[in-house]
PDB file of C-alpha atoms and ligand atoms in Angstrom:
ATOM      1  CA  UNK Q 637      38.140 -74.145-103.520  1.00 94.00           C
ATOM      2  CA  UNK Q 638      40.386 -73.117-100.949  1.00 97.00           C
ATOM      3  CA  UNK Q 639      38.346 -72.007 -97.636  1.00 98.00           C
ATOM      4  CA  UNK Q 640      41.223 -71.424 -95.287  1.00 98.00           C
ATOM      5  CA  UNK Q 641      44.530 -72.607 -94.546  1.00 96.00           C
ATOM      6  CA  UNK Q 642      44.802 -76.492 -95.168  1.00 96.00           C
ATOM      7  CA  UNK Q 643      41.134 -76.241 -96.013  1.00 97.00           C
ATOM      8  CA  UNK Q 644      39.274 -77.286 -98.761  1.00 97.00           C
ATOM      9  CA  UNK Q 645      35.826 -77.278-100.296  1.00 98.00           C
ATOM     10  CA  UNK Q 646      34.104 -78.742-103.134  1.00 97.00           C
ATOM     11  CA  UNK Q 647      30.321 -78.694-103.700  1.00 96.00           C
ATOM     12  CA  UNK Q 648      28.535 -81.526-105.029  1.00 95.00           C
ATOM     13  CA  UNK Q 649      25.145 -80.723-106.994  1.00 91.00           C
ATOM     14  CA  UNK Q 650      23.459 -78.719-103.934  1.00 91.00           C
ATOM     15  CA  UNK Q 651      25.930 -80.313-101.026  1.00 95.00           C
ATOM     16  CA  UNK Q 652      29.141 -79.094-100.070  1.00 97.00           C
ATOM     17  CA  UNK Q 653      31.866 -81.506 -98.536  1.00 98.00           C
ATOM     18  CA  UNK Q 654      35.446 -80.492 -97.051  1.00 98.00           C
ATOM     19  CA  UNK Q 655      39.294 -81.730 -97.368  1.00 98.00           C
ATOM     20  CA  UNK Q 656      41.365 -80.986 -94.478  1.00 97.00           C
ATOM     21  CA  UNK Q 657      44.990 -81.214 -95.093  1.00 95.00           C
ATOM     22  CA  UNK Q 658      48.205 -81.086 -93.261  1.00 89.00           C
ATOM     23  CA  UNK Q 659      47.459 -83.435 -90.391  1.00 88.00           C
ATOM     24  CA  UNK Q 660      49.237 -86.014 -89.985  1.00 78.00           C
ATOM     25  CA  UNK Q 661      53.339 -86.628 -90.515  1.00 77.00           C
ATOM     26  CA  UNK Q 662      53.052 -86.429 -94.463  1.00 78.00           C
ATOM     27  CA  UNK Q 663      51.426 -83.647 -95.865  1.00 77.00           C
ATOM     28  CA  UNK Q 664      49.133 -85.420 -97.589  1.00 83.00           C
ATOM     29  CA  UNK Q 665      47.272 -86.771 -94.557  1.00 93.00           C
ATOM     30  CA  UNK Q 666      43.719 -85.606 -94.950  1.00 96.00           C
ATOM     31  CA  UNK Q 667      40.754 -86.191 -93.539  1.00 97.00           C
ATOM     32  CA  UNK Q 668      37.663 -85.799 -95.362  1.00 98.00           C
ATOM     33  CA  UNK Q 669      34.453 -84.158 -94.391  1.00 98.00           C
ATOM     34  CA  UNK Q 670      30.972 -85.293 -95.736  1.00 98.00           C
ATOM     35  CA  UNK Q 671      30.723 -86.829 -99.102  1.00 97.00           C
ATOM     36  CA  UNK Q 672      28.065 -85.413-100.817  1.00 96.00           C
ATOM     37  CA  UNK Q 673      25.195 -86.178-102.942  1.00 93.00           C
ATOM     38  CA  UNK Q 674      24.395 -89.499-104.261  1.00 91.00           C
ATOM     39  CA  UNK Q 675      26.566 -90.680-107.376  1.00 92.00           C
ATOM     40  CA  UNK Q 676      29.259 -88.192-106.575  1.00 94.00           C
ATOM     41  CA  UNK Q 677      32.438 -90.452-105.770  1.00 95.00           C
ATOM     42  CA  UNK Q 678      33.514 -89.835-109.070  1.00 96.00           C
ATOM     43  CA  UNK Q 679      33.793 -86.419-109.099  1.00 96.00           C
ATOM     44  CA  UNK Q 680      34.844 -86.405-105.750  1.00 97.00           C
ATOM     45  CA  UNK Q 681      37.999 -89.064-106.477  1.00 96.00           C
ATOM     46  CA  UNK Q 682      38.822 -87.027-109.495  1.00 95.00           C
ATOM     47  CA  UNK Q 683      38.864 -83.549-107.435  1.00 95.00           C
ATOM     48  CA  UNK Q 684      41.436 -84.945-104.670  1.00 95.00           C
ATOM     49  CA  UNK Q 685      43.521 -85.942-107.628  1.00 93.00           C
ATOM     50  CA  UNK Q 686      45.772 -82.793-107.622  1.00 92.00           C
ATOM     51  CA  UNK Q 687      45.289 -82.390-103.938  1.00 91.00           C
ATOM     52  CA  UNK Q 688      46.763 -85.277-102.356  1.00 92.00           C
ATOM     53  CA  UNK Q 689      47.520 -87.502-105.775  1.00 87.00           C
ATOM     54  CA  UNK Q 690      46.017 -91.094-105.030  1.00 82.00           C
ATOM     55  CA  UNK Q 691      46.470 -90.527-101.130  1.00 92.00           C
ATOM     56  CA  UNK Q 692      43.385 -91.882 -99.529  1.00 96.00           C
ATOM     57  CA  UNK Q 693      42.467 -89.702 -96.597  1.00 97.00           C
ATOM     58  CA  UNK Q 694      42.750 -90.989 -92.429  1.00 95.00           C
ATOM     59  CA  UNK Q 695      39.247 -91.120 -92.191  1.00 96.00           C
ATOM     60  CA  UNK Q 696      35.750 -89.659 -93.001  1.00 97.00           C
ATOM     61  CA  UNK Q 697      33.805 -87.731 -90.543  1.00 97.00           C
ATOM     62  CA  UNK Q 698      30.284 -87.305 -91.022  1.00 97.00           C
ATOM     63  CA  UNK Q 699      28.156 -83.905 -89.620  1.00 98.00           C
ATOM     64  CA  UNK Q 700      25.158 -86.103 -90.012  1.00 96.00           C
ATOM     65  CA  UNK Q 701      23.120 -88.566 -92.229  1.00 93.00           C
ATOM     66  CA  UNK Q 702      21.223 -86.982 -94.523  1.00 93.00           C
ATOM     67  CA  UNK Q 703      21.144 -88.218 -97.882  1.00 91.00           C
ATOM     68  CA  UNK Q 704      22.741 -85.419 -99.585  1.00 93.00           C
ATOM     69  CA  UNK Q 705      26.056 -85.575 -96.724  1.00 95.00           C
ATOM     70  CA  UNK Q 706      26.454 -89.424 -97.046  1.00 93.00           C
ATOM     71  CA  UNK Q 707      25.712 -90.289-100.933  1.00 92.00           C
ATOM     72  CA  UNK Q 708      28.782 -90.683-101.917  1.00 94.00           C
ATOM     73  CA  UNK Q 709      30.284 -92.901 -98.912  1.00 93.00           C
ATOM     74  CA  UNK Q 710      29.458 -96.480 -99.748  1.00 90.00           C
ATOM     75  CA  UNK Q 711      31.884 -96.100-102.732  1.00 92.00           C
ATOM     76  CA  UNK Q 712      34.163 -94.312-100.777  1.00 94.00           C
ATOM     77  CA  UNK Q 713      34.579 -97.050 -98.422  1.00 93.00           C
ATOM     78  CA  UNK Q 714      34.724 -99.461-100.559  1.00 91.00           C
ATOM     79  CA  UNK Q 715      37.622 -97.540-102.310  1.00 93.00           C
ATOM     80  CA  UNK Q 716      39.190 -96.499 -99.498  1.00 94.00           C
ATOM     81  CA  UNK Q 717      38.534 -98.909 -96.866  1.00 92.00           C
ATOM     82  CA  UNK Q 718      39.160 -96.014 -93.988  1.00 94.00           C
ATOM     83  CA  UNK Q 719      37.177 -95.417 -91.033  1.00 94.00           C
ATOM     84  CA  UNK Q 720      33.942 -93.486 -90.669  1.00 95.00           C
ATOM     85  CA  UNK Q 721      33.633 -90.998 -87.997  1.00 96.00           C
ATOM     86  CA  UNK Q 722      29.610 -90.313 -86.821  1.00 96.00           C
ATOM     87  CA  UNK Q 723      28.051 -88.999 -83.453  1.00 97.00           C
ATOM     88  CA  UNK Q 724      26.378 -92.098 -81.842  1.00 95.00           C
ATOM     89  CA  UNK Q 725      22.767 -90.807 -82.063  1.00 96.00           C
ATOM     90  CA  UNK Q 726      22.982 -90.199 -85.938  1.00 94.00           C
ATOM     91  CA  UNK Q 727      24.081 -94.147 -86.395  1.00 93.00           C
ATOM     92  CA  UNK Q 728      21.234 -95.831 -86.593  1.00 90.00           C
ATOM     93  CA  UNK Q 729      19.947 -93.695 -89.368  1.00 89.00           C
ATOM     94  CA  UNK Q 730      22.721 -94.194 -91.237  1.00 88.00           C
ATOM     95  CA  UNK Q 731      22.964 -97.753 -90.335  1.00 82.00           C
ATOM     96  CA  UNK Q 732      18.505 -98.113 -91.585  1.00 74.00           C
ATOM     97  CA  UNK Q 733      17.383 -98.821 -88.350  1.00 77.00           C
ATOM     98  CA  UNK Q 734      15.426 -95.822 -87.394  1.00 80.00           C
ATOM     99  CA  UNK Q 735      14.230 -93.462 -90.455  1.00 83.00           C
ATOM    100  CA  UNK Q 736      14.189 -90.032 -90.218  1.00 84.00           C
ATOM    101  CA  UNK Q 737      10.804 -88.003 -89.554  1.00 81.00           C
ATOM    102  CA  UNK Q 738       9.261 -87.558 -93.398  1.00 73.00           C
ATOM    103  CA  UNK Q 739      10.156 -83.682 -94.196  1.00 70.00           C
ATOM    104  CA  UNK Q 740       7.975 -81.245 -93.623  1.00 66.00           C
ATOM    105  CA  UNK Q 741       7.118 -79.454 -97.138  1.00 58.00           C
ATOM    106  CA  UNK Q 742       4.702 -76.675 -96.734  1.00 51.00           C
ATOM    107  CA  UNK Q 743       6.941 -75.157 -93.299  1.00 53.00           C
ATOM    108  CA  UNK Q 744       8.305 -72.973 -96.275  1.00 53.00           C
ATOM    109  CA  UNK Q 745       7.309 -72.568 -99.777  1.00 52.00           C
ATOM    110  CA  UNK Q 746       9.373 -73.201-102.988  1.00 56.00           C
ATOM    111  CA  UNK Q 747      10.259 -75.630-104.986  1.00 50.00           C
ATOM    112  CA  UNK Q 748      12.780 -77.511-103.234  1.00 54.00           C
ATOM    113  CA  UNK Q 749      10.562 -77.772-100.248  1.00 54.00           C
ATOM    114  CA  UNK Q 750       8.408 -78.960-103.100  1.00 49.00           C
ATOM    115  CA  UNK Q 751      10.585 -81.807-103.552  1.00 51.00           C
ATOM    116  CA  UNK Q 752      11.144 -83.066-100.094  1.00 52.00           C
ATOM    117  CA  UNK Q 753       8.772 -85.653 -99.815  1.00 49.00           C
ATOM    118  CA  UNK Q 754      10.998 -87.621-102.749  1.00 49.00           C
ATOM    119  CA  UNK Q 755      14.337 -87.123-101.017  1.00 52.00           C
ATOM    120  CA  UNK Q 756      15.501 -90.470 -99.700  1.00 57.00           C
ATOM    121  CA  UNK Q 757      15.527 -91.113 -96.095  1.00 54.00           C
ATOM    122  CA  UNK Q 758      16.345 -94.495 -95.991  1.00 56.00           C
ATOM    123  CA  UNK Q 759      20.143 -95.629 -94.499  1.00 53.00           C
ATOM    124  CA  UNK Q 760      22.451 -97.957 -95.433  1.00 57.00           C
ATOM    125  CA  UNK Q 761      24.449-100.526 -93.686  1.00 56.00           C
ATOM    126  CA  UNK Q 762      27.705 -99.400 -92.739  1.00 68.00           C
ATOM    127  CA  UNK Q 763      27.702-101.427 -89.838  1.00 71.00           C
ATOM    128  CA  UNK Q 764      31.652-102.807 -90.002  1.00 76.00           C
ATOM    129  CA  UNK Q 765      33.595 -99.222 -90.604  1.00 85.00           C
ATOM    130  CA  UNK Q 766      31.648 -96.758 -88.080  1.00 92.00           C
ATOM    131  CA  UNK Q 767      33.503 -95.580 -85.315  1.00 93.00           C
ATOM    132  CA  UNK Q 768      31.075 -93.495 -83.133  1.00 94.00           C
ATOM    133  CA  UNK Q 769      31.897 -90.039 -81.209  1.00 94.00           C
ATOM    134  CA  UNK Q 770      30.384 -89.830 -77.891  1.00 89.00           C
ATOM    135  CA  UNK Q 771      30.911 -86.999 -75.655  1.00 83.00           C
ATOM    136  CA  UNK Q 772      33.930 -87.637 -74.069  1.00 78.00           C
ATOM    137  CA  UNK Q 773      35.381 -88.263 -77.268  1.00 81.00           C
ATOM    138  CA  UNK Q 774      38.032 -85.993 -79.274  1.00 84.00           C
ATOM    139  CA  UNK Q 775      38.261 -86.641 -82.810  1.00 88.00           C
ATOM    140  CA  UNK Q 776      41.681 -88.486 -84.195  1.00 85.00           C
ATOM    141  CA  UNK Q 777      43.975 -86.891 -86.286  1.00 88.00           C
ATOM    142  CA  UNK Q 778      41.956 -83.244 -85.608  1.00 92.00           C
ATOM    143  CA  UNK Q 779      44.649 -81.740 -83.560  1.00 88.00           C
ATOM    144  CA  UNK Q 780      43.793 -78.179 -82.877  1.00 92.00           C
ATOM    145  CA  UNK Q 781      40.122 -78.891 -83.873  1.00 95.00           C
ATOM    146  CA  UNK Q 782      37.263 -79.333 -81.591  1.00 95.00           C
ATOM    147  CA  UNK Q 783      33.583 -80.859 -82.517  1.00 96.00           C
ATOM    148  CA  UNK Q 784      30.868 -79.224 -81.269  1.00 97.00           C
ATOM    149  CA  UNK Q 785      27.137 -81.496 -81.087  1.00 97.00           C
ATOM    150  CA  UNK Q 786      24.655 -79.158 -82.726  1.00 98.00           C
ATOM    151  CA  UNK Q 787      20.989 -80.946 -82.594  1.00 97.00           C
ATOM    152  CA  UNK Q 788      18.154 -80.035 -83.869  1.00 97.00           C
ATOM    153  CA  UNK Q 789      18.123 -80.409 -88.006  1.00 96.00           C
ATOM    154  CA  UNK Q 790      19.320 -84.077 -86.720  1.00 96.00           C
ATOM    155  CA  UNK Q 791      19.757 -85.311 -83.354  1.00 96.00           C
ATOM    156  CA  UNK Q 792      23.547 -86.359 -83.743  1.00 97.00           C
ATOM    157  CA  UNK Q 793      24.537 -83.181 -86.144  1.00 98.00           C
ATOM    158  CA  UNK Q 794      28.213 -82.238 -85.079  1.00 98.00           C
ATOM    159  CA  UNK Q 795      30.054 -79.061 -86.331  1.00 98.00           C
ATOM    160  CA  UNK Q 796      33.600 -79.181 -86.394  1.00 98.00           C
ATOM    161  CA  UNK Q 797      35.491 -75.872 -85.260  1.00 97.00           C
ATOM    162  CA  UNK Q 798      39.029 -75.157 -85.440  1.00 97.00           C
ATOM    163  CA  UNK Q 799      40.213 -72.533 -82.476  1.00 95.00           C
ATOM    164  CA  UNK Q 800      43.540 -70.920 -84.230  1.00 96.00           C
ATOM    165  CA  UNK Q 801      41.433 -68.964 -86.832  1.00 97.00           C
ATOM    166  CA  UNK Q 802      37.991 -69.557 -85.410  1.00 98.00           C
ATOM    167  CA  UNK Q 803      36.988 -71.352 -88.475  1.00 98.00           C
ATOM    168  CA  UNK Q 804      33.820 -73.079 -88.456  1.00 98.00           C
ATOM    169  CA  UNK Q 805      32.678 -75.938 -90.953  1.00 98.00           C
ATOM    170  CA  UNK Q 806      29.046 -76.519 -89.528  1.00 98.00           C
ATOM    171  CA  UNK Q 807      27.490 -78.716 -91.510  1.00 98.00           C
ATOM    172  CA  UNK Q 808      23.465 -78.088 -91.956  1.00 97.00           C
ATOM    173  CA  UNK Q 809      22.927 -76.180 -88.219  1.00 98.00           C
ATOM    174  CA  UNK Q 810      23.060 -73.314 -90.059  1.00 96.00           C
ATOM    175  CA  UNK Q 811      23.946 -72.604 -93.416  1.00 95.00           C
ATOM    176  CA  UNK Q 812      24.919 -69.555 -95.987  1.00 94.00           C
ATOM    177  CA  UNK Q 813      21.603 -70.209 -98.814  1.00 88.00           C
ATOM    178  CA  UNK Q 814      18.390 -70.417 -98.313  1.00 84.00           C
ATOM    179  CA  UNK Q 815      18.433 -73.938 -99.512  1.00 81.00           C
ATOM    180  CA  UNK Q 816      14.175 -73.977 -99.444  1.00 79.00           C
ATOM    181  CA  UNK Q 817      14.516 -71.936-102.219  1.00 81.00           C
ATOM    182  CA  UNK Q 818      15.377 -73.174-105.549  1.00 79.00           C
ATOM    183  CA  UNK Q 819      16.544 -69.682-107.237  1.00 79.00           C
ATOM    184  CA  UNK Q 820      18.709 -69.471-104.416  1.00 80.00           C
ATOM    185  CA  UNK Q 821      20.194 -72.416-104.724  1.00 81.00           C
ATOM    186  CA  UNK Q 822      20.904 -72.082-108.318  1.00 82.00           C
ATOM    187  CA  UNK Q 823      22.356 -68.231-107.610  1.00 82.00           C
ATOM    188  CA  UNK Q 824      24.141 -69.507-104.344  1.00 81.00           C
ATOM    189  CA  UNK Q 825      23.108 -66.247-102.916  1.00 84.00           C
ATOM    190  CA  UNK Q 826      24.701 -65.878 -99.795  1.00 90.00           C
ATOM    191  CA  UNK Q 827      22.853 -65.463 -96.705  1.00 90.00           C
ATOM    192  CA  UNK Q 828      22.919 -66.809 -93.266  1.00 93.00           C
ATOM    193  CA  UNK Q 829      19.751 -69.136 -92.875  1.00 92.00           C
ATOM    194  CA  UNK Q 830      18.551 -71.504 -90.350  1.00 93.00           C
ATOM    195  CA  UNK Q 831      19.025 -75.524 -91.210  1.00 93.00           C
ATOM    196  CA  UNK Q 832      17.151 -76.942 -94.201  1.00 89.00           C
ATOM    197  CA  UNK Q 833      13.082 -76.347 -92.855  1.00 84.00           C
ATOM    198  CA  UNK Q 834      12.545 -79.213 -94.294  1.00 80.00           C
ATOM    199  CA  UNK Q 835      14.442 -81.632 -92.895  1.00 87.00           C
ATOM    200  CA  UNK Q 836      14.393 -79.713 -90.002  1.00 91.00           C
ATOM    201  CA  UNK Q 837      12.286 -81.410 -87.097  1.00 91.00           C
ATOM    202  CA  UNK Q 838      13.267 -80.308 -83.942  1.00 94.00           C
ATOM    203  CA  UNK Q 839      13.516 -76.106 -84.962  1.00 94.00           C
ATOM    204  CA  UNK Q 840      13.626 -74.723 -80.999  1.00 95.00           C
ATOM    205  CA  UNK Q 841      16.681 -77.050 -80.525  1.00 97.00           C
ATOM    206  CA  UNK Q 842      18.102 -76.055 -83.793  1.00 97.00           C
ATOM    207  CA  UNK Q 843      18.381 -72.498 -82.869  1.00 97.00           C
ATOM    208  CA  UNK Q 844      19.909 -73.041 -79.601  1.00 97.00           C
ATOM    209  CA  UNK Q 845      22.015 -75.092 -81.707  1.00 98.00           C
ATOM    210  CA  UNK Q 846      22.986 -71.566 -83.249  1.00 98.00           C
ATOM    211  CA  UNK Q 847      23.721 -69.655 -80.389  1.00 98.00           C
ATOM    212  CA  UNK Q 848      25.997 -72.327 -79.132  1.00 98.00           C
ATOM    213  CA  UNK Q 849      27.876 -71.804 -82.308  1.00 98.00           C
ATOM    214  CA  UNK Q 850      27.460 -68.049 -82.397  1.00 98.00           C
ATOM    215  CA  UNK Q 851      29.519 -67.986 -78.795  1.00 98.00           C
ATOM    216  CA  UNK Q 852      32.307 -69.195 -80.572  1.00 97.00           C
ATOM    217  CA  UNK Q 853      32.357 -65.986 -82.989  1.00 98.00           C
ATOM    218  CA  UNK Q 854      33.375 -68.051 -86.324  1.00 98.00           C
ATOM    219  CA  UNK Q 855      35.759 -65.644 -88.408  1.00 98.00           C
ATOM    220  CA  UNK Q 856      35.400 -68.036 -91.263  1.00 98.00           C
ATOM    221  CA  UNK Q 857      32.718 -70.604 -91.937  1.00 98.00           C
ATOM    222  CA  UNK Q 858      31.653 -73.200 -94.293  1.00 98.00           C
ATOM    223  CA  UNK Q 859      28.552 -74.703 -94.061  1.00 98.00           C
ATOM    224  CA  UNK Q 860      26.652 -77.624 -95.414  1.00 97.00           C
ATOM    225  CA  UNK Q 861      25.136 -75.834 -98.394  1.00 95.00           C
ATOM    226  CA  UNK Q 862      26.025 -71.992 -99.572  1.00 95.00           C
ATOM    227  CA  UNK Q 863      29.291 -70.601-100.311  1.00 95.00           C
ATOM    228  CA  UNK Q 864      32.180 -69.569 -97.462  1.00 97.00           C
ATOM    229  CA  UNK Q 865      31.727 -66.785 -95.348  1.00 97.00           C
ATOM    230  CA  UNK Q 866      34.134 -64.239 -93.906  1.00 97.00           C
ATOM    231  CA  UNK Q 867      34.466 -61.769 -91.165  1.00 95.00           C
ATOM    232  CA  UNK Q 868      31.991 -60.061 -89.571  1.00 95.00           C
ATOM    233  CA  UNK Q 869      29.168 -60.399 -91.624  1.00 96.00           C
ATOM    234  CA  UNK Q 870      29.162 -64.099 -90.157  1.00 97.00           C
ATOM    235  CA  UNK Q 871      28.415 -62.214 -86.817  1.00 97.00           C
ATOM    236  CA  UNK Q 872      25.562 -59.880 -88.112  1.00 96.00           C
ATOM    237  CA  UNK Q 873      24.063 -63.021 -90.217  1.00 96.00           C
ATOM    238  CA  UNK Q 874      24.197 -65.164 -86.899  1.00 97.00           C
ATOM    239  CA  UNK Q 875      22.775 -62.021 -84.879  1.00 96.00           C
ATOM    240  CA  UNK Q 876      20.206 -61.354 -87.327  1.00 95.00           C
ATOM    241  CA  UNK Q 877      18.696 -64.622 -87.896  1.00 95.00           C
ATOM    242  CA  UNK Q 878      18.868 -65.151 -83.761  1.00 95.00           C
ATOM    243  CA  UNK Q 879      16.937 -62.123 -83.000  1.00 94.00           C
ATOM    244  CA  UNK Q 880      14.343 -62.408 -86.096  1.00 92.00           C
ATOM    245  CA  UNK Q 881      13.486 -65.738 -84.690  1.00 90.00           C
ATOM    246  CA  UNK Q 882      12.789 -64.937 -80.890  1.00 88.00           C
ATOM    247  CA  UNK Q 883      10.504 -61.836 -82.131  1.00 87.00           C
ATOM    248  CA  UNK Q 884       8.719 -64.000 -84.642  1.00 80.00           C
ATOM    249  CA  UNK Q 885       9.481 -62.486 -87.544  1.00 70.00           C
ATOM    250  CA  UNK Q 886      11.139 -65.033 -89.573  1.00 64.00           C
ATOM    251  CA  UNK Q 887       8.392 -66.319 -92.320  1.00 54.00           C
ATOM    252  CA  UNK Q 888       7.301 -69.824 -91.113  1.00 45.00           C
ATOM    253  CA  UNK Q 889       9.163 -72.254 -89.469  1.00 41.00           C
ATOM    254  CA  UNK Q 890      12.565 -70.907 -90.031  1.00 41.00           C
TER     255      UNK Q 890
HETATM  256 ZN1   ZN C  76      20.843 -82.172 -93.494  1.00 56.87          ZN
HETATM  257 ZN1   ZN C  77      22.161 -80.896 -96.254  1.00 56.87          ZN
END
């Protein structure tokens, strides 16, 4: 699916991942974003097919650990052999050495808060590949892009924003479904919605996570789970879901 110029996304199972093209002196340099759910790398390998033919992309960047972002990257690697792109606090979870607080089931109610206590949390070692971003850091081969660190749903979440059309590919700080909810999920009905509550620990920090990305104004934006969003209902979603949580009206947790 085409999200924007040179921008791609593909959704694996309930995860969405990104392709972005055009970036380095062929245009098949790419860079990819995420990689999904576990046991995806086929589907993923096929999809890039017609994209960039067999044209393994510069690198992988990850917006954070979580199972359903990094499922897919062990095979990846070992296909691809590229570098892997992470913020510094988010490698030890992905590298098993700290675990990830258990999820937190009955913040919200439905049926895939339900199922959080079976989602994996543990990591895998990566150790050899990872390259870690630190904040002095720009990212390679993102010319014109700039990553923004957007704690809270983890403590190394990044969002990646790129300034010529304010597009915004933000990972799980906020996203367009309310991913607690399993007819949701199913329907992809679009909405703007705080981080996953359940794998959400740190919610205060996640929601001035938000408003750092909602002073960007994103014209277009692709999150972690949903569909893209357009325009200015990206501005009234951010403005809604900001001001129903400092009067207390969202329904518990986020
Ligand atoms: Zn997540
Ligand atoms: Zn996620």
């Amino acid at each position: 699916m085409k999200i924007a110029e040179n921008v791609f996304g593909y959704r694996t199972a309930i995860a969405n991942i990104a392709y972005i093209a055009g970036l380095g002196s062929m245009k098949e340099d790419w860079v990819l974003i995420d990689t999904g759910v576990p046991y995806s790398a086929p589907f993923i390998l096929k999809n890039i097919k017609p994209l960039f033919h067999e044209k393994k992309p510069l690198a992988i960047i990850l917006t954070h650990a979580h199972f359903d972002h990094i499922g897919a990257l062990q095979t990846l690697v070992n296909e691809w052999n590229v570098p892997v792109y992470i913020h510094e606090k988010e490698i030890p979870y992905l590298e098993s050495k700290k675990k990830y607080p258990a999820p937190t089931p009955f913040k919200e109610k439905g049926m895939m808060s339900f199922l959080s206590p079976f989602y994996p949390r543990d990591g895998i070692d990566f150790h050899s590949i990872i390259k870690p971003i630190s904040s002095e850091d720009s990212l390679p081969f993102l010319m014109g892009w700039k990553w923004i660190h957007t704690p809270g749903h983890t403590v190394g979440h990044i969002s990646l924003f790129r300034e010529k059309d304010q597009l915004l590919l933000a990972g799980d700080a906020l996203i367009t479904v309310k991913q607690e909810s399993l007819f949701a999920v199913l329907t992809q009905k679009k909405e703007i919605h705080g981080p996953p509550a359940y794998f959400t620990p740190d919610v205060e920090t996640s929601f001035r996570s938000i408003e750092k990305l909602q002073s960007l104004d994103p014209k277009i934006l692709y999150t972690g789970h949903g569909v893209p969003m357009y325009g200015k209902e990206i501005r009234e979603g951010i403005n809604e879901l900001l001001s129903q949580h400092s009067t207390g009206s969202l329904v518990k947790g986020i």
